[in-house]
PDB file of C-alpha atoms in Angstrom:
ATOM      1  CA  GLY P 125      -0.018  -0.030  -0.012  1.00  0.00           C
ATOM      2  CA  ALA P 126       0.904   3.632  -0.215  1.00  0.00           C
ATOM      3  CA  VAL P 127       3.332   4.904   2.327  1.00  0.00           C
ATOM      4  CA  VAL P 128       4.246   8.376   3.385  1.00  0.00           C
ATOM      5  CA  SER P 129       7.246   8.698   5.574  1.00  0.00           C
ATOM      6  CA  GLN P 130       7.401  11.770   7.897  1.00  0.00           C
ATOM      7  CA  HIS P 131      10.657  12.735   9.617  1.00  0.00           C
ATOM      8  CA  PRO P 132      11.536  13.680  12.295  1.00  0.00           C
ATOM      9  CA  SER P 133       8.892  12.047  14.521  1.00  0.00           C
ATOM     10  CA  TRP P 134       9.704  14.422  17.275  1.00  0.00           C
ATOM     11  CA  VAL P 135      12.043  17.507  17.655  1.00  0.00           C
ATOM     12  CA  ILE P 136      12.888  19.955  20.508  1.00  0.00           C
ATOM     13  CA  CYS P 137      14.495  23.060  19.484  1.00  0.00           C
ATOM     14  CA  LYS P 138      15.247  26.448  21.116  1.00  0.00           C
ATOM     15  CA  SER P 139      13.114  29.492  20.603  1.00  0.00           C
ATOM     16  CA  GLY P 140      14.306  31.551  17.577  1.00  0.00           C
ATOM     17  CA  THR P 141      15.605  28.653  15.647  1.00  0.00           C
ATOM     18  CA  SER P 142      14.293  26.957  12.513  1.00  0.00           C
ATOM     19  CA  VAL P 143      13.009  23.443  12.178  1.00  0.00           C
ATOM     20  CA  LYS P 144      12.663  21.421   8.978  1.00  0.00           C
ATOM     21  CA  ILE P 145      10.121  18.585   8.758  1.00  0.00           C
ATOM     22  CA  GLU P 146      10.319  16.191   5.660  1.00  0.00           C
ATOM     23  CA  CYS P 147       7.303  14.313   4.200  1.00  0.00           C
ATOM     24  CA  ARG P 148       8.222  11.649   1.610  1.00  0.00           C
ATOM     25  CA  SER P 149       5.978   9.419  -0.431  1.00  0.00           C
ATOM     26  CA  LEU P 150       7.773   6.192  -0.778  1.00  0.00           C
ATOM     27  CA  ASP P 151       5.984   4.153  -3.468  1.00  0.00           C
ATOM     28  CA  PHE P 152       3.852   6.731  -5.415  1.00  0.00           C
ATOM     29  CA  GLN P 153       4.174  10.236  -6.981  1.00  0.00           C
ATOM     30  CA  ALA P 154       2.678  12.663  -4.720  1.00  0.00           C
ATOM     31  CA  THR P 155       1.267  15.515  -6.900  1.00  0.00           C
ATOM     32  CA  THR P 156      -0.493  17.175  -4.050  1.00  0.00           C
ATOM     33  CA  MET P 157       0.717  17.303  -0.343  1.00  0.00           C
ATOM     34  CA  PHE P 158      -1.123  18.804   2.611  1.00  0.00           C
ATOM     35  CA  TRP P 159       0.153  20.039   5.791  1.00  0.00           C
ATOM     36  CA  TYR P 160      -1.888  19.954   8.987  1.00  0.00           C
ATOM     37  CA  ARG P 161      -1.486  21.226  12.521  1.00  0.00           C
ATOM     38  CA  GLN P 162      -2.988  19.407  15.476  1.00  0.00           C
ATOM     39  CA  PHE P 163      -3.256  20.768  18.983  1.00  0.00           C
ATOM     40  CA  PRO P 164      -3.696  18.359  21.899  1.00  0.00           C
ATOM     41  CA  LYS P 165      -7.028  16.465  21.879  1.00  0.00           C
ATOM     42  CA  GLN P 166      -8.168  18.636  18.978  1.00  0.00           C
ATOM     43  CA  SER P 167      -8.889  18.092  15.387  1.00  0.00           C
ATOM     44  CA  LEU P 168      -6.546  18.487  12.378  1.00  0.00           C
ATOM     45  CA  MET P 169      -6.288  22.048  10.954  1.00  0.00           C
ATOM     46  CA  LEU P 170      -5.297  22.537   7.263  1.00  0.00           C
ATOM     47  CA  MET P 171      -2.287  24.847   7.014  1.00  0.00           C
ATOM     48  CA  ALA P 172      -1.468  24.681   3.346  1.00  0.00           C
ATOM     49  CA  THR P 173      -1.574  22.730   0.088  1.00  0.00           C
ATOM     50  CA  SER P 174       1.279  22.242  -2.018  1.00  0.00           C
ATOM     51  CA  ASN P 175       1.477  21.028  -5.597  1.00  0.00           C
ATOM     52  CA  GLU P 176       4.657  19.874  -7.178  1.00  0.00           C
ATOM     53  CA  GLY P 177       6.656  22.604  -8.796  1.00  0.00           C
ATOM     54  CA  SER P 178       4.248  25.311  -7.523  1.00  0.00           C
ATOM     55  CA  LYS P 179       3.836  27.623  -4.590  1.00  0.00           C
ATOM     56  CA  ALA P 180       1.974  26.414  -1.746  1.00  0.00           C
ATOM     57  CA  THR P 181      -1.606  27.765  -1.054  1.00  0.00           C
ATOM     58  CA  TYR P 182      -1.886  28.555   2.632  1.00  0.00           C
ATOM     59  CA  GLU P 183      -5.282  28.675   4.590  1.00  0.00           C
ATOM     60  CA  GLN P 184      -6.617  31.802   6.106  1.00  0.00           C
ATOM     61  CA  GLY P 185      -4.702  32.872   9.177  1.00  0.00           C
ATOM     62  CA  VAL P 186      -1.479  30.818   8.497  1.00  0.00           C
ATOM     63  CA  GLU P 187       1.605  32.896   8.323  1.00  0.00           C
ATOM     64  CA  LYS P 188       3.302  31.861   5.185  1.00  0.00           C
ATOM     65  CA  ASP P 189       6.667  33.483   6.045  1.00  0.00           C
ATOM     66  CA  LYS P 190       6.762  31.466   9.482  1.00  0.00           C
ATOM     67  CA  PHE P 191       5.741  28.094   7.833  1.00  0.00           C
ATOM     68  CA  LEU P 192       7.677  27.873   4.646  1.00  0.00           C
ATOM     69  CA  ILE P 193       6.579  24.920   2.496  1.00  0.00           C
ATOM     70  CA  ASN P 194       8.484  23.473  -0.381  1.00  0.00           C
ATOM     71  CA  HIS P 195       7.419  20.731  -2.649  1.00  0.00           C
ATOM     72  CA  ALA P 196      10.343  20.444  -5.010  1.00  0.00           C
ATOM     73  CA  SER P 197       9.758  16.935  -6.364  1.00  0.00           C
ATOM     74  CA  LEU P 198       6.985  14.391  -6.674  1.00  0.00           C
ATOM     75  CA  THR P 199       8.015  12.479  -3.700  1.00  0.00           C
ATOM     76  CA  LEU P 200       9.092  15.295  -1.279  1.00  0.00           C
ATOM     77  CA  SER P 201       7.656  18.135   0.520  1.00  0.00           C
ATOM     78  CA  THR P 202       9.151  20.123   3.486  1.00  0.00           C
ATOM     79  CA  LEU P 203       7.696  22.240   6.042  1.00  0.00           C
ATOM     80  CA  THR P 204      10.113  24.692   7.763  1.00  0.00           C
ATOM     81  CA  VAL P 205       9.087  26.427  10.880  1.00  0.00           C
ATOM     82  CA  THR P 206      11.071  29.672  10.933  1.00  0.00           C
ATOM     83  CA  SER P 207      12.073  31.531  14.188  1.00  0.00           C
ATOM     84  CA  ALA P 208      10.031  29.161  16.184  1.00  0.00           C
ATOM     85  CA  HIS P 209       8.354  30.338  19.358  1.00  0.00           C
ATOM     86  CA  PRO P 210       6.668  28.250  22.067  1.00  0.00           C
ATOM     87  CA  GLU P 211       3.503  28.752  20.683  1.00  0.00           C
ATOM     88  CA  ASP P 212       4.461  26.954  17.515  1.00  0.00           C
ATOM     89  CA  SER P 213       4.678  23.692  19.592  1.00  0.00           C
ATOM     90  CA  SER P 214       2.307  21.224  18.139  1.00  0.00           C
ATOM     91  CA  PHE P 215       1.841  18.007  16.259  1.00  0.00           C
ATOM     92  CA  TYR P 216       2.431  18.466  12.597  1.00  0.00           C
ATOM     93  CA  ILE P 217       1.046  15.885  10.178  1.00  0.00           C
ATOM     94  CA  CYS P 218       1.442  15.663   6.429  1.00  0.00           C
ATOM     95  CA  SER P 219      -0.722  14.085   3.820  1.00  0.00           C
ATOM     96  CA  ALA P 220      -0.195  13.065   0.281  1.00  0.00           C
ATOM     97  CA  ARG P 221      -2.263  12.322  -2.828  1.00  0.00           C
ATOM     98  CA  GLY P 222      -0.850  10.879  -5.929  1.00  0.00           C
ATOM     99  CA  ARG P 223      -1.752  11.220  -9.621  1.00  0.00           C
ATOM    100  CA  ASP P 224      -1.663   7.522 -10.143  1.00  0.00           C
ATOM    101  CA  ARG P 225      -3.992   6.717  -7.317  1.00  0.00           C
ATOM    102  CA  PRO P 226      -7.298   8.237  -8.166  1.00  0.00           C
ATOM    103  CA  GLY P 227     -10.014   7.588  -5.857  1.00  0.00           C
ATOM    104  CA  GLU P 228      -7.656   6.209  -3.141  1.00  0.00           C
ATOM    105  CA  GLY P 229      -7.886   9.269  -1.121  1.00  0.00           C
ATOM    106  CA  TYR P 230      -4.973  10.369   0.976  1.00  0.00           C
ATOM    107  CA  THR P 231      -2.052   8.748   2.804  1.00  0.00           C
ATOM    108  CA  PHE P 232      -0.887  10.470   5.955  1.00  0.00           C
ATOM    109  CA  GLY P 233       2.518  10.490   7.606  1.00  0.00           C
ATOM    110  CA  SER P 234       3.054   9.566  11.143  1.00  0.00           C
ATOM    111  CA  GLY P 235       3.473  13.116  12.390  1.00  0.00           C
ATOM    112  CA  THR P 236       6.034  15.212  13.984  1.00  0.00           C
ATOM    113  CA  ARG P 237       5.601  16.450  17.529  1.00  0.00           C
ATOM    114  CA  LEU P 238       7.477  19.782  17.691  1.00  0.00           C
ATOM    115  CA  THR P 239       8.395  21.210  21.147  1.00  0.00           C
ATOM    116  CA  VAL P 240       9.875  24.772  21.356  1.00  0.00           C
ATOM    117  CA  VAL P 241      11.673  25.712  24.465  1.00  0.00           C
TER     118      VAL P 241
ATOM    119  CA  ALA E  77     -18.713  26.336   3.440  1.00  0.00           C
ATOM    120  CA  GLN E  78     -18.307  22.745   4.170  1.00  0.00           C
ATOM    121  CA  SER E  79     -18.368  21.488   7.699  1.00  0.00           C
ATOM    122  CA  VAL E  80     -18.211  18.307   9.616  1.00  0.00           C
ATOM    123  CA  THR E  81     -19.732  17.569  12.963  1.00  0.00           C
ATOM    124  CA  GLN E  82     -18.967  14.808  15.385  1.00  0.00           C
ATOM    125  CA  PRO E  83     -21.420  15.272  18.134  1.00  0.00           C
ATOM    126  CA  ASP E  84     -19.866  12.756  20.543  1.00  0.00           C
ATOM    127  CA  ILE E  85     -16.471  13.979  21.981  1.00  0.00           C
ATOM    128  CA  HIS E  86     -16.038  10.955  24.049  1.00  0.00           C
ATOM    129  CA  ILE E  87     -17.604   7.453  23.906  1.00  0.00           C
ATOM    130  CA  THR E  88     -16.920   4.601  26.389  1.00  0.00           C
ATOM    131  CA  VAL E  89     -17.992   1.073  25.568  1.00  0.00           C
ATOM    132  CA  SER E  90     -17.380  -2.455  26.885  1.00  0.00           C
ATOM    133  CA  GLU E  91     -15.428  -4.752  24.851  1.00  0.00           C
ATOM    134  CA  GLY E  92     -17.618  -6.752  22.657  1.00  0.00           C
ATOM    135  CA  ALA E  93     -20.284  -4.269  22.678  1.00  0.00           C
ATOM    136  CA  SER E  94     -21.501  -2.639  19.519  1.00  0.00           C
ATOM    137  CA  LEU E  95     -20.395   0.861  18.551  1.00  0.00           C
ATOM    138  CA  GLU E  96     -21.714   3.665  16.319  1.00  0.00           C
ATOM    139  CA  LEU E  97     -19.992   6.994  16.020  1.00  0.00           C
ATOM    140  CA  ARG E  98     -21.901   9.949  14.536  1.00  0.00           C
ATOM    141  CA  CYS E  99     -20.923  12.139  11.743  1.00  0.00           C
ATOM    142  CA  ASN E 100     -22.763  14.880  10.117  1.00  0.00           C
ATOM    143  CA  TYR E 101     -21.822  17.023   7.255  1.00  0.00           C
ATOM    144  CA  SER E 102     -22.655  20.120   5.471  1.00  0.00           C
ATOM    145  CA  TYR E 103     -21.953  20.156   1.794  1.00  0.00           C
ATOM    146  CA  GLY E 104     -23.936  21.263  -1.249  1.00  0.00           C
ATOM    147  CA  ALA E 105     -23.080  18.517  -3.765  1.00  0.00           C
ATOM    148  CA  THR E 106     -22.396  14.717  -3.265  1.00  0.00           C
ATOM    149  CA  PRO E 107     -19.663  14.555  -0.891  1.00  0.00           C
ATOM    150  CA  TYR E 108     -16.571  12.425  -0.622  1.00  0.00           C
ATOM    151  CA  LEU E 109     -16.701  11.029   2.930  1.00  0.00           C
ATOM    152  CA  PHE E 110     -13.866   9.420   5.043  1.00  0.00           C
ATOM    153  CA  TRP E 111     -13.371   7.886   8.347  1.00  0.00           C
ATOM    154  CA  TYR E 112      -9.880   7.869   9.819  1.00  0.00           C
ATOM    155  CA  VAL E 113      -8.504   6.459  13.080  1.00  0.00           C
ATOM    156  CA  GLN E 114      -5.569   7.931  14.965  1.00  0.00           C
ATOM    157  CA  SER E 115      -3.742   6.248  17.695  1.00  0.00           C
ATOM    158  CA  PRO E 116      -1.855   8.552  20.306  1.00  0.00           C
ATOM    159  CA  GLY E 117       1.045  10.276  18.791  1.00  0.00           C
ATOM    160  CA  GLN E 118       0.403   8.827  15.459  1.00  0.00           C
ATOM    161  CA  GLY E 119      -0.716   9.763  11.849  1.00  0.00           C
ATOM    162  CA  LEU E 120      -4.075   8.946  10.517  1.00  0.00           C
ATOM    163  CA  GLN E 121      -5.032   5.525   9.090  1.00  0.00           C
ATOM    164  CA  LEU E 122      -8.001   5.281   6.619  1.00  0.00           C
ATOM    165  CA  LEU E 123     -10.669   3.189   7.845  1.00  0.00           C
ATOM    166  CA  LEU E 124     -13.107   3.482   4.813  1.00  0.00           C
ATOM    167  CA  LYS E 125     -14.285   6.056   2.404  1.00  0.00           C
ATOM    168  CA  TYR E 126     -17.376   6.974   0.258  1.00  0.00           C
ATOM    169  CA  PHE E 127     -17.377   8.380  -3.106  1.00  0.00           C
ATOM    170  CA  SER E 128     -20.455   7.006  -4.915  1.00  0.00           C
ATOM    171  CA  GLY E 129     -22.559   3.804  -5.300  1.00  0.00           C
ATOM    172  CA  ASP E 130     -23.566   1.565  -2.499  1.00  0.00           C
ATOM    173  CA  THR E 131     -24.331   3.709   0.486  1.00  0.00           C
ATOM    174  CA  LEU E 132     -23.111   1.160   2.977  1.00  0.00           C
ATOM    175  CA  VAL E 133     -19.357   0.837   2.816  1.00  0.00           C
ATOM    176  CA  GLN E 134     -17.223  -1.753   4.306  1.00  0.00           C
ATOM    177  CA  GLY E 135     -13.832  -0.805   5.672  1.00  0.00           C
ATOM    178  CA  ILE E 136     -10.869  -2.429   7.507  1.00  0.00           C
ATOM    179  CA  LYS E 137     -10.850  -3.853  10.883  1.00  0.00           C
ATOM    180  CA  GLY E 138     -14.532  -4.728  10.633  1.00  0.00           C
ATOM    181  CA  PHE E 139     -15.948  -1.141  10.509  1.00  0.00           C
ATOM    182  CA  GLU E 140     -18.693  -0.121   8.351  1.00  0.00           C
ATOM    183  CA  ALA E 141     -20.331   3.255   7.506  1.00  0.00           C
ATOM    184  CA  GLU E 142     -23.628   4.128   5.925  1.00  0.00           C
ATOM    185  CA  PHE E 143     -24.070   7.294   3.839  1.00  0.00           C
ATOM    186  CA  LYS E 144     -27.633   8.838   4.283  1.00  0.00           C
ATOM    187  CA  ARG E 145     -28.157  11.784   2.129  1.00  0.00           C
ATOM    188  CA  SER E 146     -31.514  12.671   3.589  1.00  0.00           C
ATOM    189  CA  GLN E 147     -29.752  13.010   7.018  1.00  0.00           C
ATOM    190  CA  SER E 148     -26.485  14.369   5.904  1.00  0.00           C
ATOM    191  CA  SER E 149     -24.856  11.674   7.888  1.00  0.00           C
ATOM    192  CA  PHE E 150     -22.071   9.056   7.530  1.00  0.00           C
ATOM    193  CA  ASN E 151     -22.040   7.128  10.816  1.00  0.00           C
ATOM    194  CA  LEU E 152     -19.451   4.587  11.643  1.00  0.00           C
ATOM    195  CA  ARG E 153     -20.356   1.113  13.041  1.00  0.00           C
ATOM    196  CA  LYS E 154     -18.895  -1.898  14.423  1.00  0.00           C
ATOM    197  CA  PRO E 155     -20.820  -4.899  15.752  1.00  0.00           C
ATOM    198  CA  SER E 156     -18.338  -6.032  18.329  1.00  0.00           C
ATOM    199  CA  VAL E 157     -15.558  -3.662  19.668  1.00  0.00           C
ATOM    200  CA  HIS E 158     -12.176  -4.959  20.644  1.00  0.00           C
ATOM    201  CA  TRP E 159      -9.821  -3.269  23.184  1.00  0.00           C
ATOM    202  CA  SER E 160      -7.531  -2.483  20.459  1.00  0.00           C
ATOM    203  CA  ASP E 161     -10.068  -0.138  18.759  1.00  0.00           C
ATOM    204  CA  ALA E 162      -9.531   2.496  21.654  1.00  0.00           C
ATOM    205  CA  ALA E 163      -8.258   5.593  19.676  1.00  0.00           C
ATOM    206  CA  GLU E 164      -9.453   8.893  18.235  1.00  0.00           C
ATOM    207  CA  TYR E 165     -11.729   8.704  15.199  1.00  0.00           C
ATOM    208  CA  PHE E 166     -12.170  11.353  12.693  1.00  0.00           C
ATOM    209  CA  CYS E 167     -14.715  11.943  10.061  1.00  0.00           C
ATOM    210  CA  ALA E 168     -13.819  14.023   7.149  1.00  0.00           C
ATOM    211  CA  VAL E 169     -15.343  15.515   3.856  1.00  0.00           C
ATOM    212  CA  GLY E 170     -13.498  15.948   0.757  1.00  0.00           C
ATOM    213  CA  GLU E 171     -14.018  19.495  -0.775  1.00  0.00           C
ATOM    214  CA  GLY E 172     -14.550  19.921  -4.456  1.00  0.00           C
ATOM    215  CA  SER E 173     -12.641  17.420  -6.332  1.00  0.00           C
ATOM    216  CA  TYR E 174     -11.407  16.213  -2.961  1.00  0.00           C
ATOM    217  CA  ASP E 175      -8.477  18.694  -3.181  1.00  0.00           C
ATOM    218  CA  LYS E 176      -8.466  19.069   0.680  1.00  0.00           C
ATOM    219  CA  LEU E 177     -10.171  17.292   3.698  1.00  0.00           C
ATOM    220  CA  ILE E 178     -12.199  19.103   6.200  1.00  0.00           C
ATOM    221  CA  PHE E 179     -12.109  17.264   9.515  1.00  0.00           C
ATOM    222  CA  GLY E 180     -14.677  16.844  12.261  1.00  0.00           C
ATOM    223  CA  THR E 181     -13.448  17.374  15.899  1.00  0.00           C
ATOM    224  CA  GLY E 182     -12.876  13.832  16.467  1.00  0.00           C
ATOM    225  CA  THR E 183     -14.394  11.257  18.790  1.00  0.00           C
ATOM    226  CA  ARG E 184     -12.406   9.640  21.419  1.00  0.00           C
ATOM    227  CA  LEU E 185     -13.217   5.913  22.003  1.00  0.00           C
ATOM    228  CA  GLN E 186     -12.376   4.201  25.220  1.00  0.00           C
ATOM    229  CA  VAL E 187     -12.857   0.466  25.488  1.00  0.00           C
ATOM    230  CA  PHE E 188     -13.297  -1.238  28.897  1.00  0.00           C
ATOM    231  CA  PRO E 189     -12.668  -4.855  29.383  1.00  0.00           C
TER     232      PRO E 189
END
């Protein structure tokens, strides 16, 4: 089945530093990737949608300069949290959809727990 | 705008009992509907999905869901719950050509032996 690998699974960083999270589709070409943020015991909130080779589309209220998304290839998308602050601490999850998997829905990564201290 | 409502925040059942998790959606056209399960600290696993056709959908782990257009519902059911089913369950609707998913607030399932 389709697999999406997300790394790291957890990361602790100091306030003011940047953190990069990777999301890879291992056995299919992900034409579209989605990045979600999940607060404890809450639902997933879509942050942005990225299509390979084009700029990401951010949801309302998401700071594009803080959350940089790159989708440079059909198998890799990255989310960089720039100048991280404690309020950015959260669980981040990516999801991928492939052109060769119509009707199959989305495949989710295992998530990244970010803690900013 | 599309929205998904899961009225039950927390449900507790005994192992072996039947289960029904409720999901209501708001969407103008025929929706694409999904149920996902999330274990603590993990990503989401697809249980089942509805795009069209038979309104009773079978999924993995013995789950099924029924799409009822008249009630704008897509409730998840399982005849006999196992302790390993304890997790968070999310209903989601695909927007437009299912370019993005809108999630409900989730239902946390606890299973007692």
